[in-house]
mmCIF file of C-alpha atoms in Angstrom:
data_model
loop_
_atom_site.group_PDB
_atom_site.id
_atom_site.type_symbol
_atom_site.label_atom_id
_atom_site.label_comp_id
_atom_site.label_asym_id
_atom_site.label_seq_id
_atom_site.Cartn_x
_atom_site.Cartn_y
_atom_site.Cartn_z
ATOM 1 C CA MET N 278 73.159 -14.657 -39.177
ATOM 2 C CA ALA N 279 72.835 -13.230 -35.684
ATOM 3 C CA LEU N 280 73.262 -9.466 -35.517
ATOM 4 C CA GLU N 281 72.775 -7.378 -32.402
ATOM 5 C CA GLY N 282 74.125 -4.164 -30.962
ATOM 6 C CA ASN N 283 73.689 -0.477 -30.222
ATOM 7 C CA LEU N 284 73.905 2.545 -32.484
ATOM 8 C CA SER N 285 74.182 6.199 -31.515
ATOM 9 C CA SER N 286 75.061 8.834 -34.084
ATOM 10 C CA PHE N 287 75.023 6.406 -36.968
ATOM 11 C CA GLY N 288 71.778 5.102 -38.344
ATOM 12 C CA LEU N 289 70.510 1.737 -39.414
ATOM 13 C CA GLU N 290 71.536 2.127 -43.032
ATOM 14 C CA GLU N 291 74.534 -0.184 -42.763
ATOM 15 C CA ILE N 292 72.542 -2.883 -40.993
ATOM 16 C CA LEU N 293 69.737 -2.687 -43.540
ATOM 17 C CA GLN N 294 72.206 -2.807 -46.417
ATOM 18 C CA LEU N 295 73.916 -5.812 -44.875
ATOM 19 C CA ILE N 296 70.623 -7.702 -44.664
ATOM 20 C CA ALA N 297 69.776 -6.718 -48.239
ATOM 21 C CA VAL N 298 73.124 -7.632 -49.781
ATOM 22 C CA GLN N 299 73.224 -11.003 -48.053
ATOM 23 C CA GLN N 300 69.559 -11.567 -49.003
ATOM 24 C CA LYS N 301 68.649 -12.566 -45.475
ATOM 25 C CA THR N 302 65.245 -13.675 -44.232
ATOM 26 C CA GLY N 303 64.175 -12.788 -40.711
ATOM 27 C CA MET N 304 63.077 -10.025 -38.350
ATOM 28 C CA LEU N 305 64.908 -6.836 -37.392
ATOM 29 C CA SER N 306 63.678 -5.347 -34.123
ATOM 30 C CA VAL N 307 64.649 -1.772 -33.265
ATOM 31 C CA THR N 308 64.239 -0.051 -29.899
ATOM 32 C CA ALA N 309 64.908 3.554 -28.894
ATOM 33 C CA SER N 310 63.839 4.942 -25.510
ATOM 34 C CA ASP N 311 60.128 4.143 -25.243
ATOM 35 C CA ARG N 312 59.676 3.356 -28.952
ATOM 36 C CA SER N 313 60.057 0.101 -30.789
ATOM 37 C CA SER N 314 59.480 -1.230 -34.271
ATOM 38 C CA VAL N 315 60.055 -4.382 -36.286
ATOM 39 C CA LEU N 316 60.855 -4.983 -39.945
ATOM 40 C CA PHE N 317 60.383 -8.383 -41.553
ATOM 41 C CA PHE N 318 62.608 -9.428 -44.453
ATOM 42 C CA ARG N 319 62.377 -12.154 -47.047
ATOM 43 C CA ASP N 320 65.437 -12.677 -49.257
ATOM 44 C CA GLY N 321 66.758 -9.257 -48.272
ATOM 45 C CA LYS N 322 63.555 -7.361 -49.068
ATOM 46 C CA ILE N 323 61.210 -5.724 -46.573
ATOM 47 C CA ILE N 324 57.824 -7.430 -46.509
ATOM 48 C CA SER N 325 56.077 -6.177 -43.354
ATOM 49 C CA THR N 326 56.195 -4.130 -40.158
ATOM 50 C CA ARG N 327 53.413 -6.025 -38.390
ATOM 51 C CA ASP N 328 54.495 -8.173 -35.460
ATOM 52 C CA ARG N 329 51.898 -10.929 -35.090
ATOM 53 C CA ARG N 330 53.008 -11.417 -31.470
ATOM 54 C CA SER N 331 51.601 -8.001 -30.573
ATOM 55 C CA LYS N 332 47.910 -8.191 -29.730
ATOM 56 C CA THR N 333 47.442 -4.465 -29.201
ATOM 57 C CA ARG N 334 49.427 -2.566 -31.820
ATOM 58 C CA ASP N 335 49.099 -2.917 -35.576
ATOM 59 C CA PRO N 336 51.249 -0.281 -37.320
ATOM 60 C CA PHE N 337 49.411 -0.641 -40.634
ATOM 61 C CA ARG N 338 46.052 -0.171 -38.977
ATOM 62 C CA ASP N 339 47.478 2.865 -37.158
ATOM 63 C CA TYR N 340 48.616 4.234 -40.516
ATOM 64 C CA LEU N 341 45.181 3.793 -42.111
ATOM 65 C CA THR N 342 43.385 5.512 -39.239
ATOM 66 C CA ARG N 343 45.967 8.280 -38.812
ATOM 67 C CA TYR N 344 45.513 9.509 -42.371
ATOM 68 C CA GLY N 345 41.771 9.047 -42.682
ATOM 69 C CA CYS N 346 41.995 6.058 -45.023
ATOM 70 C CA LEU N 347 39.362 4.227 -42.962
ATOM 71 C CA LYS N 348 36.054 5.748 -41.950
ATOM 72 C CA ARG N 349 34.865 5.246 -38.393
ATOM 73 C CA GLU N 350 32.176 2.778 -39.412
ATOM 74 C CA GLU N 351 34.649 0.845 -41.575
ATOM 75 C CA LEU N 352 37.070 0.576 -38.685
ATOM 76 C CA ALA N 353 34.300 -0.677 -36.394
ATOM 77 C CA LYS N 354 33.268 -3.237 -38.999
ATOM 78 C CA ILE N 355 36.830 -4.494 -39.464
ATOM 79 C CA THR N 356 37.333 -4.767 -35.707
ATOM 80 C CA GLN N 357 34.132 -6.758 -35.272
ATOM 81 C CA ILE N 358 34.849 -9.167 -38.140
ATOM 82 C CA SER N 359 38.457 -9.689 -37.062
ATOM 83 C CA SER N 360 37.485 -10.493 -33.485
ATOM 84 C CA GLN N 361 34.757 -12.925 -34.543
ATOM 85 C CA SER N 362 36.506 -14.685 -37.414
ATOM 86 C CA LYS N 363 40.199 -14.324 -36.446
ATOM 87 C CA LEU N 364 40.837 -13.104 -39.986
ATOM 88 C CA ASP N 365 43.806 -10.808 -40.566
ATOM 89 C CA LEU N 366 43.252 -7.101 -41.174
ATOM 90 C CA LEU N 367 44.398 -7.416 -44.801
ATOM 91 C CA ASP N 368 42.014 -10.292 -45.467
ATOM 92 C CA VAL N 369 39.057 -8.404 -44.004
ATOM 93 C CA ILE N 370 39.782 -5.251 -46.012
ATOM 94 C CA ILE N 371 39.819 -7.214 -49.271
ATOM 95 C CA SER N 372 36.914 -9.553 -48.494
ATOM 96 C CA GLU N 373 34.673 -6.668 -47.442
ATOM 97 C CA GLY N 374 35.642 -4.588 -50.480
ATOM 98 C CA ILE N 375 36.808 -1.646 -48.379
ATOM 99 C CA PHE N 376 39.785 -1.175 -50.711
ATOM 100 C CA ASP N 377 40.525 -2.874 -53.985
ATOM 101 C CA GLU N 378 43.839 -4.715 -54.142
ATOM 102 C CA LYS N 379 45.585 -1.956 -56.106
ATOM 103 C CA ARG N 380 44.683 0.699 -53.563
ATOM 104 C CA LEU N 381 45.574 -1.560 -50.652
ATOM 105 C CA LYS N 382 49.006 -2.245 -52.157
ATOM 106 C CA ARG N 383 49.595 1.484 -52.588
ATOM 107 C CA HIS N 384 48.743 2.140 -48.940
ATOM 108 C CA TRP N 385 50.949 -0.794 -47.945
ATOM 109 C CA ARG N 386 53.971 0.546 -49.796
ATOM 110 C CA ASN N 387 53.442 4.060 -48.434
ATOM 111 C CA HIS N 388 53.240 2.616 -44.935
ATOM 112 C CA ILE N 389 56.461 0.618 -45.362
ATOM 113 C CA GLN N 390 58.257 3.736 -46.619
ATOM 114 C CA GLU N 391 57.021 5.857 -43.733
ATOM 115 C CA ALA N 392 57.834 3.190 -41.136
ATOM 116 C CA LEU N 393 61.397 2.902 -42.437
ATOM 117 C CA HIS N 394 61.795 6.667 -42.492
ATOM 118 C CA GLU N 395 60.691 6.819 -38.865
ATOM 119 C CA VAL N 396 63.193 4.279 -37.520
ATOM 120 C CA ILE N 397 66.013 5.753 -39.627
ATOM 121 C CA THR N 398 65.625 9.028 -37.729
ATOM 122 C CA TRP N 399 65.837 7.497 -34.248
ATOM 123 C CA ASP N 400 68.918 8.170 -32.115
ATOM 124 C CA GLN N 401 70.559 6.032 -29.423
ATOM 125 C CA LEU N 402 68.876 2.847 -30.514
ATOM 126 C CA SER N 403 69.468 -0.862 -30.107
ATOM 127 C CA TYR N 404 68.752 -3.489 -32.724
ATOM 128 C CA LYS N 405 68.572 -7.236 -33.111
ATOM 129 C CA PHE N 406 68.195 -9.294 -36.263
ATOM 130 C CA VAL N 407 66.939 -12.855 -35.958
ATOM 131 C CA SER N 408 67.235 -14.858 -39.162
ATOM 132 C CA GLY N 409 65.335 -17.887 -40.389
ATOM 133 C CA ASP N 410 62.374 -18.798 -42.557
ATOM 134 C CA GLU N 411 60.368 -19.765 -39.488
ATOM 135 C CA VAL N 412 60.564 -16.177 -38.228
ATOM 136 C CA VAL N 413 58.509 -14.888 -41.164
ATOM 137 C CA SER N 414 56.215 -17.894 -41.403
ATOM 138 C CA GLY N 415 52.639 -16.661 -41.380
ATOM 139 C CA VAL N 416 53.576 -12.998 -41.857
ATOM 140 C CA LYS N 417 50.984 -11.323 -44.096
ATOM 141 C CA THR N 418 52.250 -8.987 -46.798
ATOM 142 C CA MET N 419 51.076 -7.044 -49.825
ATOM 143 C CA GLY N 420 54.454 -6.972 -51.536
ATOM 144 C CA ASP N 421 58.201 -7.000 -50.968
ATOM 145 C CA PHE N 422 60.367 -3.928 -51.333
ATOM 146 C CA SER N 423 64.069 -3.516 -52.071
ATOM 147 C CA VAL N 424 65.984 -1.711 -49.370
ATOM 148 C CA GLU N 425 68.071 0.634 -51.528
ATOM 149 C CA PRO N 426 65.274 2.664 -53.187
ATOM 150 C CA LEU N 427 63.468 2.910 -49.856
ATOM 151 C CA LEU N 428 66.634 4.252 -48.228
ATOM 152 C CA MET N 429 67.149 6.703 -51.077
ATOM 153 C CA GLU N 430 63.670 8.085 -50.486
ATOM 154 C CA CYS N 431 64.381 8.261 -46.744
ATOM 155 C CA MET N 432 67.475 10.364 -47.422
ATOM 156 C CA ARG N 433 65.452 12.737 -49.591
ATOM 157 C CA ARG N 434 62.764 13.098 -46.967
ATOM 158 C CA ILE N 435 65.246 13.675 -44.170
ATOM 159 C CA ASP N 436 66.808 16.466 -46.226
ATOM 160 C CA GLU N 437 63.533 18.155 -47.194
ATOM 161 C CA TYR N 438 61.272 17.627 -44.184
ATOM 162 C CA PRO N 439 62.694 20.362 -41.891
ATOM 163 C CA MET N 440 62.108 23.081 -44.490
ATOM 164 C CA LEU N 441 58.612 21.790 -45.264
ATOM 165 C CA LEU N 442 57.716 21.788 -41.566
ATOM 166 C CA GLN N 443 59.026 25.312 -41.215
ATOM 167 C CA THR N 444 57.062 26.533 -44.241
ATOM 168 C CA PHE N 445 53.849 24.755 -43.270
ATOM 169 C CA PRO N 446 53.559 24.500 -39.457
ATOM 170 C CA ALA N 447 50.859 22.035 -38.426
ATOM 171 C CA ASP N 448 48.679 24.606 -36.643
ATOM 172 C CA GLY N 449 50.297 27.946 -37.418
ATOM 173 C CA VAL N 450 48.634 28.718 -40.733
ATOM 174 C CA ARG N 451 45.447 28.059 -42.651
ATOM 175 C CA ILE N 452 45.569 26.830 -46.216
ATOM 176 C CA SER N 453 42.906 27.774 -48.745
ATOM 177 C CA ALA N 454 42.462 27.460 -52.500
ATOM 178 C CA SER N 455 43.636 30.608 -54.271
ATOM 179 C CA GLY N 456 40.921 30.389 -56.917
ATOM 180 C CA ARG N 457 43.492 30.175 -59.664
ATOM 181 C CA LYS N 458 42.942 27.386 -62.187
ATOM 182 C CA PRO N 459 45.764 24.921 -62.924
ATOM 183 C CA GLU N 460 47.412 25.404 -66.292
ATOM 184 C CA ALA N 461 46.090 22.951 -68.866
ATOM 185 C CA ASP N 462 49.501 21.541 -69.781
ATOM 186 C CA ALA N 463 50.905 21.555 -66.243
ATOM 187 C CA GLU N 464 51.847 18.223 -64.720
ATOM 188 C CA THR N 465 49.830 17.541 -61.585
ATOM 189 C CA MET N 466 50.578 14.823 -59.053
ATOM 190 C CA GLU N 467 47.780 12.765 -57.534
ATOM 191 C CA SER N 468 48.712 14.112 -54.124
ATOM 192 C CA GLU N 469 48.204 17.690 -55.345
ATOM 193 C CA THR N 470 44.748 16.823 -56.651
ATOM 194 C CA ALA N 471 43.837 15.110 -53.380
ATOM 195 C CA VAL N 472 44.926 18.094 -51.290
ATOM 196 C CA LEU N 473 43.159 20.628 -53.521
ATOM 197 C CA ALA N 474 39.938 18.629 -53.234
ATOM 198 C CA LEU N 475 39.991 19.213 -49.469
ATOM 199 C CA LEU N 476 40.259 22.978 -49.737
ATOM 200 C CA ASP N 477 36.544 23.709 -50.036
ATOM 201 C CA GLN N 478 37.218 25.722 -46.890
ATOM 202 C CA PRO N 479 40.381 26.990 -45.185
ATOM 203 C CA ARG N 480 42.080 24.238 -43.199
ATOM 204 C CA THR N 481 45.103 23.843 -40.977
ATOM 205 C CA VAL N 482 47.891 21.598 -42.188
ATOM 206 C CA ARG N 483 47.101 19.177 -39.376
ATOM 207 C CA ASP N 484 43.514 18.896 -40.621
ATOM 208 C CA ILE N 485 44.637 18.334 -44.211
ATOM 209 C CA VAL N 486 47.058 15.587 -43.173
ATOM 210 C CA ALA N 487 44.304 13.843 -41.202
ATOM 211 C CA ARG N 488 41.918 13.866 -44.184
ATOM 212 C CA ALA N 489 44.073 13.444 -47.292
ATOM 213 C CA GLN N 490 44.509 9.645 -47.087
ATOM 214 C CA LEU N 491 48.175 10.221 -47.891
ATOM 215 C CA PRO N 492 51.407 9.964 -45.891
ATOM 216 C CA SER N 493 52.217 13.235 -44.155
ATOM 217 C CA PHE N 494 55.324 13.823 -46.275
ATOM 218 C CA ASP N 495 53.274 13.516 -49.468
ATOM 219 C CA VAL N 496 50.852 16.124 -48.130
ATOM 220 C CA TYR N 497 53.644 18.558 -47.264
ATOM 221 C CA GLU N 498 55.266 18.009 -50.647
ATOM 222 C CA ALA N 499 51.929 18.599 -52.392
ATOM 223 C CA LEU N 500 51.449 21.835 -50.441
ATOM 224 C CA LYS N 501 54.887 23.006 -51.530
ATOM 225 C CA LEU N 502 54.138 22.293 -55.201
ATOM 226 C CA LEU N 503 50.695 23.897 -55.013
ATOM 227 C CA LYS N 504 52.162 27.000 -53.410
ATOM 228 C CA GLU N 505 54.817 27.252 -56.127
ATOM 229 C CA LYS N 506 52.059 27.055 -58.762
ATOM 230 C CA GLY N 507 50.019 29.727 -57.013
ATOM 231 C CA LEU N 508 47.084 27.374 -56.456
ATOM 232 C CA ILE N 509 46.864 27.812 -52.683
ATOM 233 C CA ALA N 510 47.002 30.725 -50.279
ATOM 234 C CA VAL N 511 48.740 30.518 -46.911
ATOM 235 C CA ALA N 512 47.363 32.799 -44.208
ATOM 236 C CA GLU N 513 48.291 33.322 -40.585
ATOM 237 C CA ASP N 514 46.069 31.521 -38.094
ATOM 238 C CA LEU N 515 45.583 34.117 -35.366
ATOM 239 C CA GLN N 516 43.870 31.660 -33.041
ATOM 240 C CA SER N 517 46.870 29.344 -32.834
ATOM 241 C CA GLY N 518 49.343 31.757 -31.298
ATOM 242 C CA LEU N 519 51.886 30.916 -34.003
ATOM 243 C CA THR N 520 52.933 33.183 -36.822
ATOM 244 C CA ALA N 521 52.869 32.532 -40.524
ATOM 245 C CA ASP N 522 56.636 32.774 -40.806
ATOM 246 C CA GLY N 523 56.771 29.069 -40.078
ATOM 247 C CA THR N 524 57.752 29.108 -36.406
ATOM 248 C CA ILE N 525 57.479 25.611 -34.994
ATOM 249 C CA ALA N 526 57.020 25.108 -31.275
ATOM 250 C CA ALA N 527 58.458 21.603 -31.195
ATOM 251 C CA ARG N 528 62.059 21.062 -32.172
ATOM 252 C CA VAL N 529 62.781 18.922 -35.164
ATOM 253 C CA ARG N 530 64.871 16.106 -33.730
ATOM 254 C CA HIS N 531 65.339 14.078 -36.888
ATOM 255 C CA LYS N 532 68.776 13.426 -38.228
ATOM 256 C CA LYS N 533 69.750 15.115 -41.466
ATOM 257 C CA ARG N 534 71.815 13.813 -44.310
ATOM 258 C CA GLY N 535 73.068 15.761 -47.269
ATOM 259 C CA ASN N 536 73.270 14.733 -50.904
ATOM 260 C CA PRO N 537 71.655 11.268 -51.236
ATOM 261 C CA MET N 538 74.349 10.270 -53.746
ATOM 262 C CA THR N 539 76.892 10.388 -50.920
ATOM 263 C CA MET N 540 74.790 7.845 -49.100
ATOM 264 C CA VAL N 541 74.558 5.689 -52.229
ATOM 265 C CA ALA N 542 78.336 5.722 -52.557
ATOM 266 C CA ALA N 543 78.699 4.700 -48.923
ATOM 267 C CA MET N 544 76.201 1.882 -49.464
ATOM 268 C CA PHE N 545 78.099 0.711 -52.535
ATOM 269 C CA MET N 546 81.363 0.629 -50.603
ATOM 270 C CA PHE N 547 79.630 -1.241 -47.799
ATOM 271 C CA ALA N 548 78.173 -3.796 -50.218
ATOM 272 C CA SER N 549 81.540 -4.229 -51.940
ATOM 273 C CA CYS N 550 83.171 -5.101 -48.631
ATOM 274 C CA LEU N 551 80.556 -7.758 -48.082
ATOM 275 C CA MET N 552 80.916 -9.180 -51.587
ATOM 276 C CA PHE N 553 84.672 -9.552 -51.301
ATOM 277 C CA GLY N 554 84.595 -11.034 -47.838
ATOM 278 C CA ALA N 555 85.904 -8.082 -45.888
ATOM 279 C CA TRP N 556 83.442 -8.926 -43.111
ATOM 280 C CA ARG N 557 83.361 -12.693 -42.844
ATOM 281 C CA ASN N 558 82.287 -13.317 -39.312
ATOM 282 C CA THR N 559 79.345 -12.050 -37.354
ATOM 283 C CA ASP N 560 81.354 -10.708 -34.433
ATOM 284 C CA HIS N 561 83.347 -8.483 -36.746
ATOM 285 C CA VAL N 562 80.215 -7.310 -38.553
ATOM 286 C CA THR N 563 78.581 -6.481 -35.252
ATOM 287 C CA ARG N 564 81.641 -4.578 -34.058
ATOM 288 C CA ILE N 565 81.868 -2.539 -37.254
ATOM 289 C CA ALA N 566 78.131 -1.811 -37.237
ATOM 290 C CA ARG N 567 78.230 -0.858 -33.583
ATOM 291 C CA GLU N 568 81.116 1.555 -34.077
ATOM 292 C CA GLY N 569 79.763 2.956 -37.335
ATOM 293 C CA VAL N 570 82.522 3.752 -39.809
ATOM 294 C CA VAL N 571 86.170 4.379 -39.039
ATOM 295 C CA SER N 572 86.964 8.023 -38.560
ATOM 296 C CA ARG N 573 89.202 8.201 -41.618
ATOM 297 C CA ASP N 574 86.347 7.267 -43.916
ATOM 298 C CA PRO N 575 85.121 10.355 -45.852
ATOM 299 C CA ALA N 576 81.553 9.064 -45.520
ATOM 300 C CA ALA N 577 81.913 9.107 -41.727
ATOM 301 C CA ARG N 578 83.129 12.699 -41.773
ATOM 302 C CA ALA N 579 80.286 13.668 -44.089
ATOM 303 C CA ARG N 580 77.737 12.118 -41.758
ATOM 304 C CA ILE N 581 78.983 13.967 -38.693
ATOM 305 C CA GLU N 582 79.043 17.176 -40.712
ATOM 306 C CA TYR N 583 75.432 16.621 -41.743
ATOM 307 C CA HIS N 584 74.424 16.059 -38.106
ATOM 308 C CA VAL N 585 76.134 19.275 -37.048
ATOM 309 C CA ARG N 586 74.768 21.328 -39.945
ATOM 310 C CA PHE N 587 71.247 20.162 -39.218
ATOM 311 C CA GLY N 588 71.663 21.080 -35.560
ATOM 312 C CA VAL N 589 72.867 24.545 -36.581
ATOM 313 C CA GLU N 590 69.917 25.081 -38.932
ATOM 314 C CA ALA N 591 67.401 23.719 -36.416
ATOM 315 C CA PHE N 592 68.849 26.092 -33.809
ATOM 316 C CA ARG N 593 68.414 29.049 -36.178
ATOM 317 C CA ALA N 594 64.850 28.003 -37.053
ATOM 318 C CA GLU N 595 63.865 28.026 -33.375
ATOM 319 C CA MET N 596 66.094 30.727 -31.889
ATOM 320 C CA GLY N 597 66.133 33.154 -34.813
ATOM 321 C CA ALA N 598 69.934 33.266 -35.110
ATOM 322 C CA TYR N 599 72.857 30.930 -35.624
ATOM 323 C CA PRO N 600 74.622 29.644 -32.478
ATOM 324 C CA ALA N 601 77.782 31.401 -31.390
ATOM 325 C CA THR N 602 79.608 28.081 -30.918
ATOM 326 C CA LEU N 603 78.954 24.381 -31.388
ATOM 327 C CA GLU N 604 78.988 24.029 -27.615
ATOM 328 C CA THR N 605 75.820 26.131 -27.602
ATOM 329 C CA LEU N 606 74.136 23.448 -29.708
ATOM 330 C CA ARG N 607 74.929 20.833 -27.086
ATOM 331 C CA GLU N 608 73.789 23.024 -24.208
ATOM 332 C CA GLU N 609 70.444 23.647 -25.903
ATOM 333 C CA GLY N 610 69.959 19.990 -26.834
ATOM 334 C CA PHE N 611 70.318 20.252 -30.614
ATOM 335 C CA VAL N 612 73.229 17.787 -30.790
ATOM 336 C CA ASP N 613 74.418 15.168 -28.324
ATOM 337 C CA ASN N 614 77.817 14.831 -26.659
ATOM 338 C CA HIS N 615 78.869 11.983 -28.946
ATOM 339 C CA THR N 616 78.256 13.990 -32.123
ATOM 340 C CA LEU N 617 80.127 16.977 -30.741
ATOM 341 C CA GLN N 618 83.064 14.786 -29.689
ATOM 342 C CA ARG N 619 83.213 13.159 -33.132
ATOM 343 C CA ALA N 620 83.178 16.607 -34.724
ATOM 344 C CA ALA N 621 86.131 17.581 -32.536
ATOM 345 C CA ASP N 622 87.966 14.347 -33.360
ATOM 346 C CA LEU N 623 87.480 15.064 -37.069
ATOM 347 C CA ASP N 624 88.669 18.660 -36.562
ATOM 348 C CA LEU N 625 85.437 20.164 -37.884
ATOM 349 C CA ARG N 626 85.659 23.900 -37.235
ATOM 350 C CA TYR N 627 82.600 26.126 -36.985
ATOM 351 C CA LYS N 628 82.969 29.855 -37.605
ATOM 352 C CA LEU N 629 80.215 32.446 -37.601
ATOM 353 C CA THR N 630 80.479 35.436 -39.938
ATOM 354 C CA ARG N 631 80.906 38.872 -38.402
ATOM 355 C CA ASP N 632 77.294 39.877 -39.035
ATOM 356 C CA GLY N 633 76.001 36.507 -37.796
ATOM 357 C CA THR N 634 73.984 35.751 -40.935
ATOM 358 C CA ALA N 635 76.080 32.824 -42.175
ATOM 359 C CA TYR N 636 78.688 30.316 -41.050
ATOM 360 C CA THR N 637 81.382 27.980 -42.279
ATOM 361 C CA LEU N 638 81.985 24.404 -41.171
ATOM 362 C CA LEU N 639 85.282 23.030 -42.449
#
């Protein structure tokens, strides 16, 4: 199967589901502006993000160093052994006992999830899927992962991340342990324990993320749970120039989806079409994928609505008030022309309440 095209407002979900349902083996390369990523599949499952053709960038190594999973001396040791022996990063980590296999597999899965979440949020991207067993020959992996549960988790993260970032700005606040002891019968996640262990002194969120040896989303989620339990205190960091109300200097550009079950229903419909031969030739598949979903499809309307709603909420988070019109969103760069045009085509109407504290989008 050869699959290639461009996507704008619509994400990669349909392409990923197509590969999964047809149990394809090969490589999906994705490019957006100055960013690129690859996903390797075997029998429709994601097995790796590491392109062996690249001599400079190893996304899994980047993941391990970004979150403090590797100490400086361990990284130097791995680099030296790899250059001298030509062994793969995974082989060196296991042979040198840096991680046991269970821990390495956990990091591997977390990395795959985060890598997928990243590419799902890209806009104006191009993609190409090259199929064949020879494409994945020699690709190292620590497991294969079904697309659907990974996508479900992506949808959850896309929904929750903006609020987490607003509540816990990377440099705007300092987090400290409240001194309160966890309740004996309270359920505690491993991520909560890991974050609490770092709070021997007040730290910024950025510092916690860099030390926790966890994906950034897991850290933010742990902070949210710890705050709800009263186990941490959040104080304004006066040195940063940001306030503790969660103001974020950088705009959140990620796409937002609503209820994940809507996405599941759309995936099921997509898979059903494939099963019953609705898309039998590659050209037609490519055309459908490139255009997204026909405008009459409720899932298509829901997606555009989610894009617009997220733009509205992101505008409020940065500007302190809801936009007067949707055109304001475009002028300020919170939605693109295509999204706004699709909203107009679907007759989505935005109306601000008289006091400006709420809005309707119907």
